[in-house]
Structures are given as structure tokens and as C-alpha cells.
mmCIF file of C-alpha atoms in Angstrom:
data_model
loop_
_atom_site.group_PDB
_atom_site.id
_atom_site.type_symbol
_atom_site.label_atom_id
_atom_site.label_comp_id
_atom_site.label_asym_id
_atom_site.label_seq_id
_atom_site.Cartn_x
_atom_site.Cartn_y
_atom_site.Cartn_z
ATOM 1 C CA MET A 421 -1.283 -27.371 9.947
ATOM 2 C CA SER A 422 0.007 -26.984 12.985
ATOM 3 C CA PRO A 423 -1.107 -24.653 15.452
ATOM 4 C CA SER A 424 1.939 -22.544 15.291
ATOM 5 C CA GLU A 425 0.956 -22.494 11.357
ATOM 6 C CA TRP A 426 -2.136 -21.195 11.756
ATOM 7 C CA LEU A 427 -1.113 -18.647 14.197
ATOM 8 C CA HIS A 428 1.494 -17.163 11.399
ATOM 9 C CA THR A 429 -1.173 -17.264 9.000
ATOM 10 C CA ILE A 430 -3.390 -15.426 10.884
ATOM 11 C CA LEU A 431 -1.148 -12.349 12.166
ATOM 12 C CA LEU A 432 0.401 -12.195 8.332
ATOM 13 C CA ALA A 433 -2.893 -11.671 7.118
ATOM 14 C CA LEU A 434 -3.530 -9.404 9.794
ATOM 15 C CA VAL A 435 -0.509 -7.615 9.568
ATOM 16 C CA GLN A 436 -1.049 -7.360 5.365
ATOM 17 C CA GLY A 437 -4.685 -6.111 6.032
ATOM 18 C CA LEU A 438 -3.700 -3.325 8.347
ATOM 19 C CA THR A 439 -0.801 -2.573 6.878
ATOM 20 C CA GLU A 440 -1.761 -2.079 3.065
ATOM 21 C CA PHE A 441 -3.342 1.323 3.870
ATOM 22 C CA LEU A 442 -1.877 2.851 6.365
ATOM 23 C CA PRO A 443 1.249 4.901 5.756
ATOM 24 C CA ILE A 444 4.119 2.450 7.467
ATOM 25 C CA SER A 445 4.957 -0.151 4.332
ATOM 26 C CA SER A 446 3.157 -3.846 4.063
ATOM 27 C CA SER A 447 6.078 -5.282 2.320
ATOM 28 C CA ALA A 448 8.519 -4.262 5.734
ATOM 29 C CA HIS A 449 5.995 -5.766 7.762
ATOM 30 C CA LEU A 450 5.433 -8.739 5.638
ATOM 31 C CA ILE A 451 9.651 -9.320 5.260
ATOM 32 C CA LEU A 452 10.186 -8.632 8.782
ATOM 33 C CA PRO A 453 8.790 -11.784 10.635
ATOM 34 C CA SER A 454 10.768 -14.276 8.535
ATOM 35 C CA GLN A 455 14.160 -12.196 8.981
ATOM 36 C CA LEU A 456 13.852 -11.476 12.716
ATOM 37 C CA LEU A 457 11.255 -14.415 13.853
ATOM 38 C CA GLY A 458 12.437 -17.258 11.134
ATOM 39 C CA TRP A 459 8.804 -17.783 9.970
ATOM 40 C CA GLN A 460 8.712 -19.540 6.926
ATOM 41 C CA ASP A 461 7.031 -18.007 3.928
ATOM 42 C CA GLN A 462 3.665 -18.733 3.324
ATOM 43 C CA GLY A 463 3.740 -19.188 -0.055
ATOM 44 C CA LEU A 464 2.648 -17.580 -3.644
ATOM 45 C CA ALA A 465 -0.466 -18.508 -3.082
ATOM 46 C CA PHE A 466 -1.229 -17.129 0.429
ATOM 47 C CA ASP A 467 0.122 -13.456 -1.103
ATOM 48 C CA VAL A 468 -2.450 -14.311 -3.632
ATOM 49 C CA GLY A 469 -5.376 -14.675 -1.502
ATOM 50 C CA VAL A 470 -4.510 -11.586 1.112
ATOM 51 C CA HIS A 471 -3.951 -9.344 -2.192
ATOM 52 C CA VAL A 472 -7.434 -10.985 -3.272
ATOM 53 C CA GLY A 473 -8.538 -9.638 -0.008
ATOM 54 C CA THR A 474 -7.203 -6.150 0.521
ATOM 55 C CA LEU A 475 -8.576 -5.718 -3.109
ATOM 56 C CA ALA A 476 -11.970 -6.897 -2.116
ATOM 57 C CA ALA A 477 -11.833 -4.444 0.723
ATOM 58 C CA VAL A 478 -10.852 -0.983 -0.811
ATOM 59 C CA MET A 479 -12.938 -2.139 -3.885
ATOM 60 C CA ILE A 480 -15.914 -2.722 -1.382
ATOM 61 C CA TYR A 481 -15.499 0.809 0.421
ATOM 62 C CA PHE A 482 -15.085 2.622 -2.370
ATOM 63 C CA ARG A 483 -17.905 0.688 -4.482
ATOM 64 C CA ARG A 484 -20.106 3.696 -5.579
ATOM 65 C CA ASP A 485 -16.499 5.543 -6.665
ATOM 66 C CA VAL A 486 -15.213 2.822 -8.317
ATOM 67 C CA ARG A 487 -18.569 1.868 -10.180
ATOM 68 C CA ASP A 488 -18.917 5.767 -11.508
ATOM 69 C CA LEU A 489 -15.572 5.999 -12.349
ATOM 70 C CA ILE A 490 -15.614 2.664 -14.720
ATOM 71 C CA LEU A 491 -18.801 3.791 -16.529
ATOM 72 C CA ALA A 492 -17.590 7.314 -16.563
ATOM 73 C CA TRP A 493 -14.822 5.757 -17.884
ATOM 74 C CA LEU A 494 -16.293 3.826 -20.667
ATOM 75 C CA ALA A 495 -18.696 6.850 -21.336
ATOM 76 C CA SER A 496 -15.379 8.857 -22.213
ATOM 77 C CA LEU A 497 -13.920 6.005 -25.009
ATOM 78 C CA ALA A 498 -17.602 6.970 -26.785
ATOM 79 C CA GLY A 499 -16.808 10.349 -26.092
ATOM 80 C CA ARG A 500 -18.952 11.759 -23.476
ATOM 81 C CA HIS A 501 -16.664 12.908 -20.478
ATOM 82 C CA SER A 502 -17.261 14.578 -17.126
ATOM 83 C CA SER A 503 -15.222 15.029 -14.307
ATOM 84 C CA GLU A 504 -15.533 11.385 -13.344
ATOM 85 C CA SER A 505 -13.687 10.182 -16.205
ATOM 86 C CA ARG A 506 -11.044 12.714 -15.853
ATOM 87 C CA LEU A 507 -10.726 11.523 -13.064
ATOM 88 C CA ALA A 508 -10.484 7.672 -14.255
ATOM 89 C CA TRP A 509 -8.136 8.272 -16.424
ATOM 90 C CA LEU A 510 -5.597 10.225 -14.578
ATOM 91 C CA VAL A 511 -5.717 7.191 -11.831
ATOM 92 C CA ALA A 512 -4.767 5.005 -14.945
ATOM 93 C CA LEU A 513 -2.171 7.527 -15.602
ATOM 94 C CA ALA A 514 -1.030 7.906 -12.253
ATOM 95 C CA THR A 515 -0.010 3.693 -12.690
ATOM 96 C CA ILE A 516 1.795 3.725 -15.415
ATOM 97 C CA PRO A 517 5.340 5.284 -13.315
ATOM 98 C CA ALA A 518 4.644 2.039 -10.666
ATOM 99 C CA VAL A 519 4.259 -0.595 -13.785
ATOM 100 C CA VAL A 520 6.993 0.816 -15.604
ATOM 101 C CA ALA A 521 9.447 0.805 -12.493
ATOM 102 C CA GLY A 522 7.942 -2.946 -11.634
ATOM 103 C CA PHE A 523 8.911 -4.057 -15.060
ATOM 104 C CA LEU A 524 12.329 -2.796 -14.888
ATOM 105 C CA LEU A 525 13.358 -3.220 -11.263
ATOM 106 C CA ASN A 526 11.332 -5.875 -9.773
ATOM 107 C CA ASP A 527 14.416 -8.532 -10.022
ATOM 108 C CA ALA A 528 16.673 -6.045 -8.851
ATOM 109 C CA ILE A 529 14.643 -4.822 -5.962
ATOM 110 C CA SER A 530 14.167 -8.389 -4.701
ATOM 111 C CA HIS A 531 17.803 -8.910 -4.650
ATOM 112 C CA TYR A 532 19.213 -6.202 -2.937
ATOM 113 C CA GLY A 533 15.947 -4.597 -1.036
ATOM 114 C CA ARG A 534 14.928 -6.772 1.113
ATOM 115 C CA SER A 535 17.369 -6.448 3.758
ATOM 116 C CA ILE A 536 16.779 -5.194 7.632
ATOM 117 C CA LEU A 537 19.210 -2.227 6.777
ATOM 118 C CA VAL A 538 17.432 -0.864 3.457
ATOM 119 C CA ILE A 539 13.680 -1.477 5.260
ATOM 120 C CA ALA A 540 15.210 0.670 8.161
ATOM 121 C CA GLY A 541 16.521 3.372 6.219
ATOM 122 C CA THR A 542 13.563 3.657 4.192
ATOM 123 C CA THR A 543 10.752 3.401 6.857
ATOM 124 C CA LEU A 544 13.237 6.144 8.891
ATOM 125 C CA ILE A 545 13.806 8.922 5.648
ATOM 126 C CA PHE A 546 10.252 7.951 3.990
ATOM 127 C CA GLY A 547 8.616 8.786 7.604
ATOM 128 C CA VAL A 548 10.593 12.044 8.392
ATOM 129 C CA LEU A 549 9.302 12.913 4.932
ATOM 130 C CA LEU A 550 5.984 12.147 5.651
ATOM 131 C CA GLY A 551 6.113 14.398 9.089
ATOM 132 C CA TRP A 552 7.387 17.473 7.126
ATOM 133 C CA ALA A 553 4.980 17.236 3.955
ATOM 134 C CA ASP A 554 2.308 16.914 6.898
ATOM 135 C CA ALA A 555 3.285 19.686 9.255
ATOM 136 C CA ARG A 556 3.700 21.796 6.177
ATOM 137 C CA ARG A 557 0.475 21.070 4.077
ATOM 138 C CA THR A 558 -0.959 23.921 2.926
ATOM 139 C CA GLU A 559 -4.377 22.233 1.517
ATOM 140 C CA ARG A 560 -5.113 24.546 -1.267
ATOM 141 C CA HIS A 561 -6.867 22.104 -3.432
ATOM 142 C CA ALA A 562 -9.244 19.159 -3.486
ATOM 143 C CA MET A 563 -9.656 15.858 -5.133
ATOM 144 C CA SER A 564 -11.289 17.588 -7.963
ATOM 145 C CA ASN A 565 -8.162 19.566 -8.544
ATOM 146 C CA ILE A 566 -5.741 16.736 -9.752
ATOM 147 C CA GLY A 567 -4.610 17.575 -13.005
ATOM 148 C CA VAL A 568 -1.853 15.580 -15.006
ATOM 149 C CA LYS A 569 1.397 16.804 -13.727
ATOM 150 C CA ASP A 570 0.093 16.624 -10.313
ATOM 151 C CA ALA A 571 -0.986 12.572 -11.213
ATOM 152 C CA VAL A 572 2.472 11.881 -12.835
ATOM 153 C CA LEU A 573 3.967 13.473 -9.718
ATOM 154 C CA ILE A 574 2.185 11.617 -7.405
ATOM 155 C CA GLY A 575 2.544 8.334 -9.739
ATOM 156 C CA LEU A 576 6.450 8.819 -9.891
ATOM 157 C CA ALA A 577 5.927 8.764 -5.847
ATOM 158 C CA GLN A 578 4.126 5.465 -6.357
ATOM 159 C CA ALA A 579 7.065 4.046 -7.965
ATOM 160 C CA VAL A 580 9.302 4.483 -5.281
ATOM 161 C CA ALA A 581 7.170 2.743 -3.353
ATOM 162 C CA LEU A 582 8.195 -0.743 -4.797
ATOM 163 C CA ILE A 583 11.622 -0.617 -2.330
ATOM 164 C CA PRO A 584 10.105 -2.360 0.684
ATOM 165 C CA GLY A 585 9.751 0.004 3.482
ATOM 166 C CA THR A 586 8.719 2.985 2.039
ATOM 167 C CA SER A 587 4.897 2.604 1.669
ATOM 168 C CA ARG A 588 2.796 3.018 -1.024
ATOM 169 C CA SER A 589 0.147 4.535 0.544
ATOM 170 C CA GLY A 590 2.645 6.772 2.573
ATOM 171 C CA ILE A 591 4.684 8.112 -0.212
ATOM 172 C CA THR A 592 1.625 8.779 -2.422
ATOM 173 C CA ILE A 593 -0.233 10.594 0.497
ATOM 174 C CA THR A 594 3.295 12.442 1.009
ATOM 175 C CA ALA A 595 3.477 13.646 -2.365
ATOM 176 C CA ALA A 596 -0.425 15.135 -2.858
ATOM 177 C CA LEU A 597 0.369 16.977 0.750
ATOM 178 C CA MET A 598 3.229 18.427 -0.733
ATOM 179 C CA LEU A 599 1.445 19.506 -3.539
ATOM 180 C CA GLY A 600 -1.238 20.966 -1.351
ATOM 181 C CA TYR A 601 -3.643 18.526 -1.381
ATOM 182 C CA ASP A 602 -6.100 18.114 2.122
ATOM 183 C CA ARG A 603 -5.774 14.852 4.147
ATOM 184 C CA GLN A 604 -8.849 13.376 2.709
ATOM 185 C CA SER A 605 -7.599 13.991 -0.840
ATOM 186 C CA ALA A 606 -4.500 12.783 -0.468
ATOM 187 C CA ALA A 607 -5.720 9.874 1.251
ATOM 188 C CA ARG A 608 -8.737 9.155 -1.285
ATOM 189 C CA PHE A 609 -6.721 9.191 -4.243
ATOM 190 C CA SER A 610 -3.815 7.320 -2.967
ATOM 191 C CA PHE A 611 -6.864 4.361 -1.922
ATOM 192 C CA LEU A 612 -8.382 4.815 -5.689
ATOM 193 C CA LEU A 613 -4.458 4.431 -7.005
ATOM 194 C CA SER A 614 -3.650 1.073 -4.564
ATOM 195 C CA ILE A 615 -6.641 -0.736 -6.746
ATOM 196 C CA PRO A 616 -5.029 -1.181 -10.190
ATOM 197 C CA VAL A 617 -1.382 -1.665 -8.186
ATOM 198 C CA ILE A 618 -2.919 -4.299 -6.049
ATOM 199 C CA LEU A 619 -4.801 -5.615 -9.020
ATOM 200 C CA GLY A 620 -1.795 -5.803 -11.195
ATOM 201 C CA ALA A 621 0.250 -7.430 -8.225
ATOM 202 C CA GLY A 622 -2.292 -10.007 -7.742
ATOM 203 C CA MET A 623 -2.278 -11.224 -11.294
ATOM 204 C CA LEU A 624 1.469 -11.553 -11.590
ATOM 205 C CA LYS A 625 1.640 -13.655 -8.487
ATOM 206 C CA GLY A 626 -1.289 -15.215 -9.670
ATOM 207 C CA GLN A 627 0.489 -16.143 -12.848
ATOM 208 C CA GLU A 628 3.640 -16.710 -10.930
ATOM 209 C CA LEU A 629 1.345 -19.554 -8.500
ATOM 210 C CA LEU A 630 -0.072 -20.868 -12.273
ATOM 211 C CA GLN A 631 3.559 -21.488 -13.733
ATOM 212 C CA SER A 632 5.209 -23.038 -10.546
ATOM 213 C CA GLY A 633 2.279 -26.378 -10.505
ATOM 214 C CA THR A 634 2.454 -26.082 -6.497
ATOM 215 C CA ALA A 635 -0.411 -28.085 -4.744
ATOM 216 C CA ALA A 636 -2.486 -24.656 -2.608
ATOM 217 C CA GLN A 637 -3.977 -25.442 0.728
ATOM 218 C CA TRP A 638 -6.937 -24.028 -0.030
ATOM 219 C CA LEU A 639 -8.466 -23.798 4.007
ATOM 220 C CA PRO A 640 -5.799 -21.541 5.176
ATOM 221 C CA ILE A 641 -5.363 -19.325 2.114
ATOM 222 C CA ALA A 642 -9.235 -18.828 2.569
ATOM 223 C CA ILE A 643 -9.086 -17.661 6.011
ATOM 224 C CA GLY A 644 -6.137 -15.629 5.507
ATOM 225 C CA THR A 645 -8.018 -13.994 2.517
ATOM 226 C CA LEU A 646 -11.156 -13.304 4.667
ATOM 227 C CA VAL A 647 -8.894 -11.872 7.822
ATOM 228 C CA ALA A 648 -6.678 -9.627 5.294
ATOM 229 C CA GLY A 649 -10.328 -8.391 3.781
ATOM 230 C CA LEU A 650 -11.474 -7.489 6.763
ATOM 231 C CA SER A 651 -8.938 -5.762 8.794
ATOM 232 C CA ALA A 652 -8.477 -3.914 5.515
ATOM 233 C CA LEU A 653 -11.507 -2.752 5.345
ATOM 234 C CA ALA A 654 -11.704 -1.849 8.915
ATOM 235 C CA CYS A 655 -8.313 0.096 8.625
ATOM 236 C CA ILE A 656 -9.522 2.152 5.740
ATOM 237 C CA HIS A 657 -12.467 3.092 7.519
ATOM 238 C CA LEU A 658 -10.951 4.184 10.821
ATOM 239 C CA PHE A 659 -7.909 5.762 8.786
ATOM 240 C CA LEU A 660 -10.655 8.196 6.957
ATOM 241 C CA LYS A 661 -12.507 8.694 9.648
ATOM 242 C CA TRP A 662 -9.569 9.814 12.149
ATOM 243 C CA LEU A 663 -7.222 11.010 9.970
ATOM 244 C CA ASP A 664 -8.477 15.335 10.085
ATOM 245 C CA ARG A 665 -8.165 14.753 14.104
ATOM 246 C CA ILE A 666 -4.910 13.204 14.473
ATOM 247 C CA GLY A 667 -2.996 13.578 11.018
ATOM 248 C CA MET A 668 0.178 11.746 10.352
ATOM 249 C CA ARG A 669 1.734 12.241 13.468
ATOM 250 C CA PRO A 670 1.374 8.730 15.149
ATOM 251 C CA PHE A 671 2.192 6.887 11.886
ATOM 252 C CA VAL A 672 5.981 9.126 11.799
ATOM 253 C CA ILE A 673 6.558 8.236 15.226
ATOM 254 C CA TYR A 674 5.656 4.477 14.779
ATOM 255 C CA ARG A 675 8.166 4.722 11.741
ATOM 256 C CA LEU A 676 10.690 6.285 13.914
ATOM 257 C CA LEU A 677 10.807 3.890 16.374
ATOM 258 C CA LEU A 678 10.424 0.624 13.954
ATOM 259 C CA GLY A 679 13.362 2.248 12.000
ATOM 260 C CA LEU A 680 15.579 2.714 15.123
ATOM 261 C CA VAL A 681 14.408 -0.847 16.110
ATOM 262 C CA LEU A 682 15.695 -2.282 12.990
ATOM 263 C CA LEU A 683 18.850 -0.379 13.255
ATOM 264 C CA ALA A 684 19.535 -2.224 16.314
ATOM 265 C CA VAL A 685 18.624 -5.242 15.062
ATOM 266 C CA TYR A 686 21.043 -4.720 12.418
ATOM 267 C CA PHE A 687 24.286 -3.521 14.663
ATOM 268 C CA LEU A 688 23.843 -5.576 17.500
ATOM 269 C CA VAL A 689 22.170 -8.738 17.069
ATOM 270 C CA PRO A 690 24.040 -11.481 15.594
ATOM 271 C CA GLY A 691 23.267 -12.614 12.599
ATOM 272 C CA GLY A 692 20.647 -9.514 12.416
ATOM 273 C CA THR A 693 22.495 -8.266 9.243
ATOM 274 C CA ALA A 694 20.181 -10.231 6.613
#
């Protein structure tokens, strides 16, 4: 690989790690380099690698929660129920809408949803919605208060994030804030929801990779996985640490600026309508 290809690999892995858990849309940021800068797609193997990296990061950070939820879920199968088993079932329930939507709409979204105009629109619309939800939040509930209805509503919101530019973490946090949850609970439930979603996406891409029979360059994939994982781990830690202090305003401002730049590219730059 040339130095420029190594640079692309590291930067794309860094972008994946930093944006997967921030409310600014990782899919949009991974699409934009190819749309705006003409960078070549890194391939399925790279996609699988960065998904493994971000999945490892969230599972390491929430390792105690993940352990407790898995053990409680297994215990619930034997009839021993607890608050942890209830939360585990609610995470599973909230994941179903995204799975169904992905199965039914994946091809349509891949075909129509990757344009700069779509990304600009979703970046702006859901950025404004995030800002409104954060400003109007009531913080009546903690994560322990999440029930079936709220889990389903947050899960339905997560399904919308299949559209590039929406942001999975952004829209699930928005939905939780609108339902009255405090910032920390909204973010933590969003991160727990990310585990089955990222795992499922990685497994699908892994299956596509096996079916394609494409030879993989394992060193850049390993580097990409490591960079994505470490950057995601740092991102989760700092986001939760600073969340109550800074709120959602910096991310809302970023989304609005990014959306306006994308609209300018689409309408003013020759060839920017891709």
C-alpha cells in the first residue's frame, strides 16, 4: 500500500471510531470522503474490521453491564427474573425494528440514501430535532424506568437511522430525551442498543465478504480495527464524562454547519450532485 492509502485507512478508521457513538452519523462521515474527495472504498473486509473494533470498544467499556445483562437474561430463561433481565429483554425488543427495517429497506436505502443531498437533509433535520429535544428535556426518568412502550419507541427511532446522516446514537438519544429520560440514561441505553446492531451489521458484512471470495489485506485491516476500537473507546468515555456539562449543543452546531456545507457542495460545486 502507498503512503496515501495508509493515510486513508487510518483516517477512515479514526472517523468510524469517533463518529459511531457521537450523535453526528458515522455512515455520513464514511460516505463523504468518497463523495467529496474521491477516495476509494476500502472494501468489505475493512468494513468488517472497523465494526469489530467499535463493537469491542463498547463491550469493553460496558463490560460489567454486558456481563450482568447476559447472565440475567440466561437466568430469566430458567424463570429467575430481575431488573437486569428485564433491561436485557428490552434491549432485544428495541433492536427488532432496526432488524426488520434493515431487511426490508436495505437495498432501497443503499440505492437512494447515499447522495449528498439526502445526507445534508437528514443531518440538518435530525440535528435540529436533537437540539430541540435536549432543550426541552424534563429528565423525569432514569434508565431503570424504561418500559416496553418506551423501548419500542426508541427502537423505532433507531430504525430510522438506517438512512445515512440520521445518526443511530443521535436519534435514539433524541427519542429518549423526548420521552423524559435524563442525558446519561439516554446515552447509556443508546450505547447498549448499539451492541446487537453493530454485531448484526458486522455479521452481515462478514457473510458478504465470505460469499464474495475477495482476498483481504490483513495488515491494514488489523490497523483499521485497532484505530477504530481505540478511538471509539476514548470517544465513549469522554462523551459520557462531558455530557452533563456540555449537553448536545456542540453536536447540534456541528451538524448544522456540516449540513449547510453539504448543501453548498450539492448546489454550487460542479459534480457535487452525486
